[in-house]
MMTF fields as JSON, N, C-alpha, C and O atoms, coordinates in Angstrom:
{
  "mmtfVersion": "1.0.0",
  "mmtfProducer": "UNKNOWN",
  "numBonds": 510,
  "numAtoms": 512,
  "numGroups": 128,
  "numChains": 1,
  "numModels": 1,
  "chainsPerModel": [1],
  "groupsPerChain": [128],
  "chainIdList": ["A"],
  "bondAtomList": [4, 2, 8, 6, 12, 10, 16, 14, 20, 18, 24, 22, 28, 26, 32, 30, 36, 34, 40, 38, 44, 42, 48, 46, 52, 50, 56, 54, 60, 58, 64, 62, 68, 66, 72, 70, 76, 74, 80, 78, 84, 82, 88, 86, 92, 90, 96, 94, 100, 98, 104, 102, 108, 106, 112, 110, 116, 114, 120, 118, 124, 122, 128, 126, 132, 130, 136, 134, 140, 138, 144, 142, 148, 146, 152, 150, 156, 154, 160, 158, 164, 162, 168, 166, 172, 170, 176, 174, 180, 178, 184, 182, 188, 186, 192, 190, 196, 194, 200, 198, 204, 202, 208, 206, 212, 210, 216, 214, 220, 218, 224, 222, 228, 226, 232, 230, 240, 238, 244, 242, 248, 246, 252, 250, 256, 254, 260, 258, 264, 262, 268, 266, 272, 270, 276, 274, 280, 278, 284, 282, 288, 286, 292, 290, 296, 294, 300, 298, 304, 302, 308, 306, 312, 310, 316, 314, 320, 318, 324, 322, 328, 326, 332, 330, 336, 334, 340, 338, 344, 342, 348, 346, 352, 350, 356, 354, 360, 358, 364, 362, 368, 366, 372, 370, 376, 374, 380, 378, 384, 382, 388, 386, 392, 390, 396, 394, 400, 398, 404, 402, 408, 406, 412, 410, 416, 414, 420, 418, 424, 422, 428, 426, 432, 430, 436, 434, 440, 438, 444, 442, 448, 446, 452, 450, 456, 454, 460, 458, 464, 462, 468, 466, 472, 470, 476, 474, 480, 478, 484, 482, 488, 486, 492, 490, 496, 494, 500, 498, 504, 502, 508, 506],
  "bondOrderList": [1, 1, 1, 1, 1, 1, 1, 1, 1, 1, 1, 1, 1, 1, 1, 1, 1, 1, 1, 1, 1, 1, 1, 1, 1, 1, 1, 1, 1, 1, 1, 1, 1, 1, 1, 1, 1, 1, 1, 1, 1, 1, 1, 1, 1, 1, 1, 1, 1, 1, 1, 1, 1, 1, 1, 1, 1, 1, 1, 1, 1, 1, 1, 1, 1, 1, 1, 1, 1, 1, 1, 1, 1, 1, 1, 1, 1, 1, 1, 1, 1, 1, 1, 1, 1, 1, 1, 1, 1, 1, 1, 1, 1, 1, 1, 1, 1, 1, 1, 1, 1, 1, 1, 1, 1, 1, 1, 1, 1, 1, 1, 1, 1, 1, 1, 1, 1, 1, 1, 1, 1, 1, 1, 1, 1, 1],
  "groupList": [{"groupName": "UNK", "atomNameList": ["N", "CA", "C", "O"], "elementList": ["N", "C", "C", "O"], "formalChargeList": [0, 0, 0, 0], "bondAtomList": [1, 0, 2, 1, 3, 2], "bondOrderList": [1, 1, 2], "singleLetterCode": "X", "chemCompType": "L-PEPTIDE LINKING"}],
  "groupTypeList": [0, 0, 0, 0, 0, 0, 0, 0, 0, 0, 0, 0, 0, 0, 0, 0, 0, 0, 0, 0, 0, 0, 0, 0, 0, 0, 0, 0, 0, 0, 0, 0, 0, 0, 0, 0, 0, 0, 0, 0, 0, 0, 0, 0, 0, 0, 0, 0, 0, 0, 0, 0, 0, 0, 0, 0, 0, 0, 0, 0, 0, 0, 0, 0, 0, 0, 0, 0, 0, 0, 0, 0, 0, 0, 0, 0, 0, 0, 0, 0, 0, 0, 0, 0, 0, 0, 0, 0, 0, 0, 0, 0, 0, 0, 0, 0, 0, 0, 0, 0, 0, 0, 0, 0, 0, 0, 0, 0, 0, 0, 0, 0, 0, 0, 0, 0, 0, 0, 0, 0, 0, 0, 0, 0, 0, 0, 0, 0],
  "groupIdList": [1, 2, 3, 4, 5, 6, 7, 8, 9, 10, 11, 12, 13, 14, 15, 16, 17, 18, 19, 20, 21, 22, 23, 24, 25, 26, 27, 28, 29, 30, 31, 32, 33, 34, 35, 36, 37, 38, 39, 40, 41, 42, 43, 44, 45, 46, 47, 48, 49, 50, 51, 52, 53, 54, 55, 56, 57, 58, 59, 60, 61, 62, 63, 64, 65, 66, 67, 68, 69, 70, 71, 72, 73, 74, 75, 76, 77, 78, 79, 80, 81, 82, 83, 84, 85, 86, 87, 88, 89, 90, 91, 92, 93, 94, 95, 96, 97, 98, 99, 100, 101, 102, 103, 104, 105, 106, 107, 108, 109, 110, 111, 112, 113, 114, 115, 116, 117, 118, 119, 120, 121, 122, 123, 124, 125, 126, 127, 128],
  "secStructList": [7, 7, 2, 2, 2, 2, 2, 2, 2, 2, 2, 2, 2, 2, 2, 2, 2, 2, 2, 6, 6, 6, 1, 7, 3, 3, 3, 3, 7, 7, 7, 3, 3, 3, 3, 1, 1, 1, 7, 3, 3, 3, 3, 3, 7, 7, 7, 3, 3, 3, 3, 3, 7, 7, 7, 1, 1, 7, 7, 7, 7, 1, 1, 2, 2, 2, 2, 2, 2, 2, 2, 2, 2, 2, 2, 2, 1, 1, 7, 7, 7, 1, 3, 3, 3, 7, 7, 7, 7, 7, 1, 7, 1, 2, 2, 2, 2, 2, 2, 2, 2, 6, 6, 2, 2, 2, 2, 2, 1, 7, 6, 6, 7, 3, 3, 3, 3, 3, 7, 6, 6, 6, 7, 7, 7, 7, 7, 7],
  "xCoordList": [-97.805, -97.833, -98.837, -98.971, -99.586, -100.864, -99.625, -100.163, -98.36, -98.401, -97.408, -97.706, -96.683, -96.359, -97.8, -97.678, -98.475, -100.031, -100.239, -100.407, -100.349, -99.597, -98.559, -98.722, -97.531, -96.338, -96.375, -96.151, -96.919, -97.203, -98.123, -98.081, -99.096, -99.937, -100.148, -100.927, -98.922, -98.247, -97.644, -98.372, -97.006, -96.114, -96.465, -96.054, -97.405, -98.698, -99.226, -98.899, -99.722, -99.899, -99.447, -99.806, -98.274, -97.279, -96.547, -96.322, -96.254, -95.802, -97.446, -97.288, -97.909, -99.334, -99.517, -99.868, -99.17, -99.352, -98.01, -98.229, -97.46, -96.213, -96.281, -96.195, -96.621, -96.602, -97.858, -97.81, -98.964, -100.068, -99.338, -98.918, -99.258, -99.024, -97.593, -97.68, -96.994, -96.246, -96.249, -95.338, -97.624, -97.721, -97.492, -97.858, -96.921, -96.997, -98.176, -99.065, -98.325, -99.598, -98.89, -97.686, -100.441, -99.488, -99.634, -100.633, -98.288, -97.832, -96.886, -96.212, -97.936, -98.136, -96.471, -95.848, -96.459, -94.955, -94.825, -95.66, -93.543, -93.223, -91.708, -91.381, -90.704, -90.08, -89.199, -88.859, -88.588, -88.219, -86.417, -85.825, -86.154, -84.578, -84.124, -84.238, -83.505, -82.971, -81.253, -80.823, -80.544, -79.471, -79.888, -80.614, -79.065, -78.837, -78.122, -78.123, -77.531, -76.503, -76.434, -75.691, -78.442, -78.433, -80.819, -81.295, -81.264, -82.566, -83.14, -84.131, -82.584, -83.691, -84.067, -83.079, -84.981, -85.89, -86.593, -87.712, -86.195, -86.643, -88.018, -88.004, -88.801, -90.226, -91.203, -92.112, -91.05, -91.766, -92.781, -93.018, -94.073, -95.106, -95.013, -94.251, -96.606, -96.293, -96.997, -98.007, -95.539, -95.436, -96.624, -96.424, -97.115, -97.919, -96.889, -96.483, -96.4, -95.694, -96.365, -96.325, -96.683, -97.431, -96.424, -95.344, -97.179, -96.12, -94.878, -93.74, -95.797, -94.17, -94.575, -95.803, -94.158, -94.155, -93.695, -92.511, -94.558, -94.734, -94.662, -95.425, -93.174, -92.668, -94.565, -95.694, -94.057, -95.035, -94.473, -95.253, -93.509, -93.442, -93.623, -93.438, -93.985, -94.732, -93.389, -93.294, -92.62, -91.546, -91.936, -91.506, -91.153, -91.613, -90.314, -89.259, -90.435, -89.035, -88.044, -88.454, -86.201, -85.602, -86.096, -86.095, -86.729, -86.8, -85.01, -84.623, -84.453, -83.712, -82.868, -82.395, -82.763, -83.384, -83.671, -83.281, -84.563, -86.295, -85.432, -85.015, -84.984, -83.351, -82.934, -83.041, -82.126, -81.151, -81.257, -80.555, -82.491, -82.672, -83.108, -82.881, -83.386, -83.746, -82.772, -82.809, -81.35, -80.138, -79.393, -78.558, -79.467, -78.927, -79.231, -78.228, -80.647, -80.454, -80.955, -81.048, -81.221, -80.478, -78.532, -78.068, -78.038, -76.907, -76.352, -75.44, -77.066, -76.025, -77.184, -76.575, -79.006, -79.62, -79.035, -78.029, -79.463, -79.576, -78.158, -78.359, -77.131, -75.898, -75.995, -74.942, -77.285, -77.184, -76.911, -77.52, -75.277, -74.419, -74.957, -75.337, -75.521, -74.895, -76.481, -76.831, -77.014, -78.877, -78.694, -77.992, -80.086, -80.388, -81.889, -82.644, -82.244, -83.406, -84.128, -83.762, -85.474, -86.418, -87.033, -86.618, -88.336, -89.219, -91.01, -91.609, -91.271, -92.065, -94.116, -95.086, -93.877, -94.876, -95.447, -95.104, -96.976, -98.292, -99.063, -98.723, -100.003, -101.26, -101.9, -102.895, -101.932, -103.734, -103.125, -102.224, -103.723, -103.287, -103.397, -102.477, -105.119, -105.95, -104.407, -103.865, -104.142, -103.617, -101.833, -101.096, -101.667, -100.269, -99.78, -98.65, -101.359, -100.988, -101.764, -101.627, -102.431, -102.393, -101.199, -101.034, -99.964, -99.548, -98.154, -97.446, -97.962, -97.442, -97.735, -97.101, -99.031, -100.186, -99.354, -98.856, -99.225, -98.645, -97.023, -96.653, -96.717, -95.002, -95.503, -95.775, -95.738, -95.664, -96.124, -95.257, -97.249, -97.959, -96.737, -96.413, -95.937, -95.337, -93.995, -93.06, -94.02, -92.432, -92.614, -91.854, -94.077, -94.429, -94.327, -93.831, -94.581, -94.311, -92.355, -91.972, -91.854, -91.051, -89.604, -89.063, -89.488, -89.326, -87.537, -87.066, -87.126, -85.93, -85.224, -84.128, -86.568, -86.743, -87.513, -88.34, -87.164, -88.265, -87.556, -86.413, -89.234, -89.64, -89.449, -89.746, -89.074, -88.506, -89.225, -88.835, -90.137, -91.181, -90.227, -89.289, -90.531, -90.073, -91.076, -91.698, -90.611, -92.486, -92.802, -91.894, -93.35, -93.226, -91.398, -90.271, -92.816, -91.765, -90.232, -89.376, -90.626, -88.136, -87.77, -86.759, -88.455, -88.169, -89.284, -90.38, -89.063, -89.977, -89.251, -88.032, -90.082, -89.319, -89.384, -89.797, -89.05, -88.382, -88.488, -87.563, -89.461, -89.61, -88.152, -87.578, -87.321, -86.488, -87.031, -86.239],
  "yCoordList": [-4.706, -3.465, -2.6, -1.388, -3.359, -2.964, -2.747, -2.067, -2.97, -2.438, -0.5, 0.661, -1.14, 0.601, 1.623, 2.698, 1.363, 2.269, 2.481, 3.684, 1.531, 1.93, 2.978, 4.042, 2.485, 3.542, 5.153, 6.089, 5.004, 6.062, 7.587, 8.768, 6.316, 7.207, 8.008, 8.911, 7.192, 7.795, 8.307, 9.291, 8.569, 9.652, 10.938, 12.05, 10.543, 12.178, 12.574, 13.744, 12.196, 12.5, 12.972, 13.965, 12.055, 12.528, 14.128, 14.788, 14.421, 15.649, 16.86, 18.081, 16.65, 16.896, 18.098, 19.277, 17.303, 17.24, 18.473, 19.665, 18.229, 19.151, 20.384, 21.093, 20.098, 21.356, 22.465, 23.695, 21.596, 21.978, 22.715, 23.868, 22.192, 21.878, 23.679, 24.689, 23.655, 25.205, 26.094, 26.905, 26.259, 27.87, 28.852, 28.396, 30.204, 31.19, 31.441, 31.194, 32.448, 32.489, 33.478, 33.584, 34.531, 34.94, 34.896, 34.417, 35.565, 33.952, 35.784, 36.575, 35.24, 36.713, 36.094, 35.091, 36.923, 36.445, 37.164, 38.038, 36.851, 38.235, 37.916, 37.063, 38.217, 37.587, 37.943, 39.126, 37.09, 37.183, 37.12, 36.521, 37.792, 37.67, 38.278, 39.474, 37.296, 37.251, 37.028, 36.982, 36.926, 37.141, 36.376, 36.472, 35.688, 35.07, 35.364, 34.662, 36.211, 37.373, 38.901, 39.393, 39.465, 40.67, 39.61, 38.637, 40.237, 40.295, 41.256, 41.815, 41.601, 42.406, 41.667, 41.166, 41.24, 40.702, 41.082, 41.343, 41.393, 42.271, 40.989, 39.759, 41.742, 41.231, 41.858, 42.564, 41.637, 42.691, 42.444, 41.344, 43.088, 43.617, 42.229, 41.759, 42.053, 40.821, 41.579, 42.216, 40.945, 42.148, 40.536, 39.322, 40.878, 40.548, 40.68, 41.7, 38.748, 39.147, 38.04, 36.815, 38.667, 37.929, 37.321, 37.723, 36.258, 35.568, 34.274, 33.962, 33.74, 33.192, 31.796, 31.713, 30.981, 29.528, 28.735, 28.4, 28.324, 27.616, 25.806, 25.322, 25.145, 23.562, 22.777, 23.261, 21.617, 20.264, 20.143, 20.177, 20.03, 19.663, 20.71, 20.273, 22.043, 23.066, 23.932, 24.494, 24.044, 25.168, 25.571, 26.643, 27.996, 28.785, 28.77, 29.32, 28.277, 28.489, 30.01, 31.154, 29.253, 30.923, 31.435, 32.664, 30.497, 31.002, 32.184, 33.184, 30.649, 31.699, 33.036, 33.758, 33.244, 34.933, 36.011, 37.171, 35.14, 36.569, 36.183, 37.252, 35.131, 35.339, 36.901, 37.949, 35.886, 37.736, 38.744, 39.626, 38.765, 40.054, 40.749, 41.888, 40.166, 40.233, 41.117, 42.169, 39.658, 39.896, 41.307, 41.924, 41.511, 42.177, 43.42, 44.105, 44.125, 44.764, 45.775, 46.996, 44.593, 44.334, 44.931, 45.713, 44.154, 44.488, 45.894, 46.556, 46.223, 47.32, 48.591, 49.653, 48.729, 49.545, 49.714, 50.421, 49.087, 49.088, 48.236, 47.313, 48.521, 47.985, 46.737, 46.186, 45.96, 44.875, 43.445, 42.852, 43.005, 41.638, 41.011, 41.212, 39.692, 37.648, 37.811, 37.552, 38.256, 38.111, 36.195, 35.589, 36.09, 34.754, 34.768, 34.877, 34.613, 34.877, 33.945, 32.78, 34.4, 33.598, 34.038, 35.061, 33.29, 33.264, 32.66, 31.924, 33.028, 32.502, 32.755, 33.513, 32.166, 31.979, 30.888, 29.903, 31.831, 31.083, 31.767, 32.905, 31.104, 31.437, 31.705, 32.114, 31.727, 32.731, 33.126, 32.507, 34.474, 35.917, 35.548, 35.711, 34.807, 34.914, 34.084, 34.374, 32.802, 31.858, 32.315, 31.688, 33.314, 34.338, 35.015, 35.181, 35.906, 37.508, 36.433, 37.149, 35.051, 34.71, 34.231, 34.334, 33.574, 33.266, 34.243, 33.84, 34.862, 36.949, 36.811, 36.534, 37.116, 37.726, 36.695, 37.234, 35.084, 35.13, 33.93, 32.829, 35.016, 35.096, 36.227, 35.832, 37.752, 38.954, 38.429, 38.55, 37.924, 37.645, 36.677, 36.827, 35.386, 34.956, 35.599, 35.103, 36.846, 37.722, 39.329, 40.144, 39.154, 40.185, 39.758, 40.649, 38.715, 38.44, 37.332, 36.556, 38.061, 37.415, 38.975, 39.741, 38.753, 40.301, 40.879, 41.834, 39.76, 39.826, 40.128, 40.327, 39.982, 40.495, 41.684, 42.357, 41.812, 43.171, 43.205, 43.273, 43.097, 43.236, 44.05, 45.028, 44.314, 45.593, 45.423, 44.707, 46.034, 46.265, 46.733, 47.493, 46.216, 47.003, 46.312, 45.301, 48.242, 48.351, 47.958, 47.391, 48.129, 48.455, 49.377, 49.298, 50.499, 51.369, 51.563, 52.185, 50.373, 50.296, 49.625, 49.72, 48.676, 47.218, 46.876, 47.0, 46.405, 45.818, 44.624, 44.705, 43.118, 42.085, 42.381, 43.528, 41.596, 41.974, 40.677, 40.099, 40.422, 39.495, 38.719, 39.62, 37.566, 37.29, 35.963, 35.433],
  "zCoordList": [-72.311, -72.961, -71.892, -72.06, -70.695, -70.242, -69.115, -68.241, -68.749, -67.198, -68.511, -68.791, -68.675, -69.702, -70.015, -70.603, -69.772, -70.075, -68.912, -68.709, -67.55, -66.337, -65.995, -65.398, -66.467, -66.2, -66.369, -65.601, -68.284, -68.132, -68.236, -68.583, -67.536, -67.058, -65.796, -65.493, -64.996, -62.865, -63.984, -63.853, -64.955, -64.677, -65.178, -64.848, -66.143, -66.702, -65.252, -65.051, -64.474, -63.222, -62.362, -61.728, -62.189, -61.772, -61.53, -60.516, -63.36, -63.326, -63.877, -63.876, -64.012, -63.307, -62.077, -62.03, -61.356, -60.038, -59.869, -59.655, -59.929, -60.148, -59.508, -58.505, -61.474, -61.784, -61.28, -61.313, -60.816, -60.572, -58.992, -59.088, -57.982, -56.575, -57.107, -56.408, -57.792, -58.339, -58.375, -58.203, -58.691, -59.737, -58.547, -57.465, -58.524, -58.198, -58.098, -58.913, -56.096, -55.688, -54.782, -54.548, -54.096, -53.655, -51.725, -51.187, -50.809, -49.046, -49.318, -49.978, -47.67, -46.421, -45.582, -45.234, -45.613, -44.525, -43.321, -43.086, -42.192, -41.588, -41.308, -42.132, -40.543, -39.943, -39.039, -39.085, -37.995, -36.207, -36.795, -37.693, -36.051, -35.251, -34.182, -33.917, -33.443, -31.615, -31.929, -33.081, -30.953, -30.783, -29.382, -28.393, -29.913, -27.946, -26.994, -25.983, -27.08, -26.368, -25.392, -24.544, -26.537, -26.446, -26.116, -26.701, -25.351, -25.135, -25.763, -25.293, -26.959, -28.142, -28.87, -29.406, -29.268, -30.258, -30.936, -30.495, -32.876, -34.019, -34.425, -34.478, -34.588, -35.44, -36.341, -35.904, -37.469, -38.705, -38.888, -38.39, -39.619, -39.871, -41.231, -42.076, -40.558, -41.812, -43.458, -43.759, -44.331, -45.055, -46.695, -46.65, -47.215, -48.62, -49.738, -50.295, -50.03, -51.481, -53.311, -53.429, -53.977, -54.86, -55.991, -56.423, -56.268, -57.227, -56.369, -56.719, -55.061, -54.808, -55.132, -55.098, -55.35, -55.093, -54.245, -54.24, -53.411, -52.019, -52.938, -53.774, -52.169, -53.385, -52.855, -52.777, -52.655, -52.603, -51.438, -50.486, -51.238, -50.023, -48.609, -47.474, -48.87, -48.015, -47.778, -46.687, -48.469, -48.19, -48.989, -49.412, -48.925, -49.624, -50.715, -50.401, -51.667, -53.078, -52.49, -52.289, -52.295, -52.178, -50.871, -50.807, -49.286, -48.083, -47.547, -46.943, -48.626, -47.522, -47.775, -46.897, -49.395, -49.831, -48.724, -48.592, -47.917, -47.446, -46.157, -45.71, -45.368, -44.306, -44.14, -43.503, -45.721, -45.721, -45.692, -45.197, -46.417, -47.091, -44.488, -44.079, -44.032, -42.812, -42.055, -41.418, -42.638, -41.3, -42.319, -41.658, -42.86, -44.141, -43.64, -43.444, -43.27, -43.205, -41.758, -41.637, -40.747, -39.68, -39.179, -38.349, -40.084, -39.988, -40.635, -40.14, -41.826, -42.411, -41.753, -41.626, -41.228, -41.048, -40.058, -40.123, -38.651, -37.331, -36.661, -35.872, -36.941, -36.41, -36.01, -35.687, -35.925, -35.174, -35.891, -36.782, -34.835, -35.04, -34.758, -33.604, -35.438, -35.29, -34.386, -33.235, -35.34, -35.782, -36.874, -37.684, -35.926, -36.303, -36.321, -35.354, -37.831, -38.859, -38.855, -38.7, -39.057, -39.375, -40.352, -40.896, -40.889, -41.983, -41.899, -42.682, -41.196, -40.971, -42.196, -42.193, -42.565, -44.805, -44.034, -43.38, -44.6, -45.279, -46.698, -47.024, -47.435, -48.334, -47.827, -48.425, -46.137, -45.618, -44.541, -43.975, -44.115, -44.027, -42.57, -41.768, -42.14, -40.899, -39.883, -38.816, -41.1, -40.357, -39.75, -38.989, -40.293, -39.771, -39.307, -38.849, -39.452, -38.461, -36.739, -35.747, -36.384, -35.463, -35.124, -33.909, -35.881, -35.704, -35.337, -34.415, -35.683, -35.315, -33.986, -32.968, -34.311, -32.522, -31.377, -30.389, -31.578, -30.418, -30.964, -31.37, -30.622, -31.027, -30.153, -29.02, -30.388, -30.042, -28.535, -27.669, -28.175, -26.587, -25.885, -24.707, -27.027, -25.577, -25.367, -24.739, -26.013, -25.478, -24.536, -24.012, -24.719, -24.429, -23.229, -22.539, -22.559, -20.534, -19.857, -18.981, -21.028, -20.729, -20.464, -21.261, -18.728, -19.003, -18.341, -17.724, -18.879, -19.21, -21.602, -22.125, -22.113, -23.178, -23.717, -23.101, -24.792, -25.137, -26.506, -26.958, -27.061, -28.768, -29.277, -28.59, -30.21, -31.455, -32.761, -33.683, -32.751, -34.232, -35.199, -34.954, -36.346, -37.571, -38.56, -38.885, -38.901, -38.918, -41.063, -41.672, -41.379, -43.342, -43.709, -44.197, -42.679, -43.373, -43.771, -44.399, -42.767, -42.652, -43.161, -43.856, -43.014, -44.171, -44.69, -44.144, -45.824, -46.859, -47.252, -47.403, -47.505, -48.378, -49.57, -49.741, -50.857, -52.311, -53.153, -53.723, -53.127, -54.212, -54.724, -55.336, -54.773, -55.326, -56.392, -57.171]
}
């Protein structure tokens, strides 16, 4: 009988933790795209989206959809093919802004690479 109580208690605790960890929250993100056969790397501005879910393992729910949005924009509007896209995200704007600046600085010193900024006016991530 005591084992059943302990098992039930553990089950209820794990359900509470999973519900608590998957609450919608404000998430900041930016995207980056590169073609390994081209010298141009594209990077978006840091953007804020409300009510996104970060899974308990730290991954952004539907992160593939956000990388696909960037890829569709680059192929459709800028006519850039074969781009490999990535999305960086955090619930803390300061942390993500530092990561954004770090990536910009890293590409600034590469003479054979060019960094193209995509502003918020031309591209915005849409919540899915």
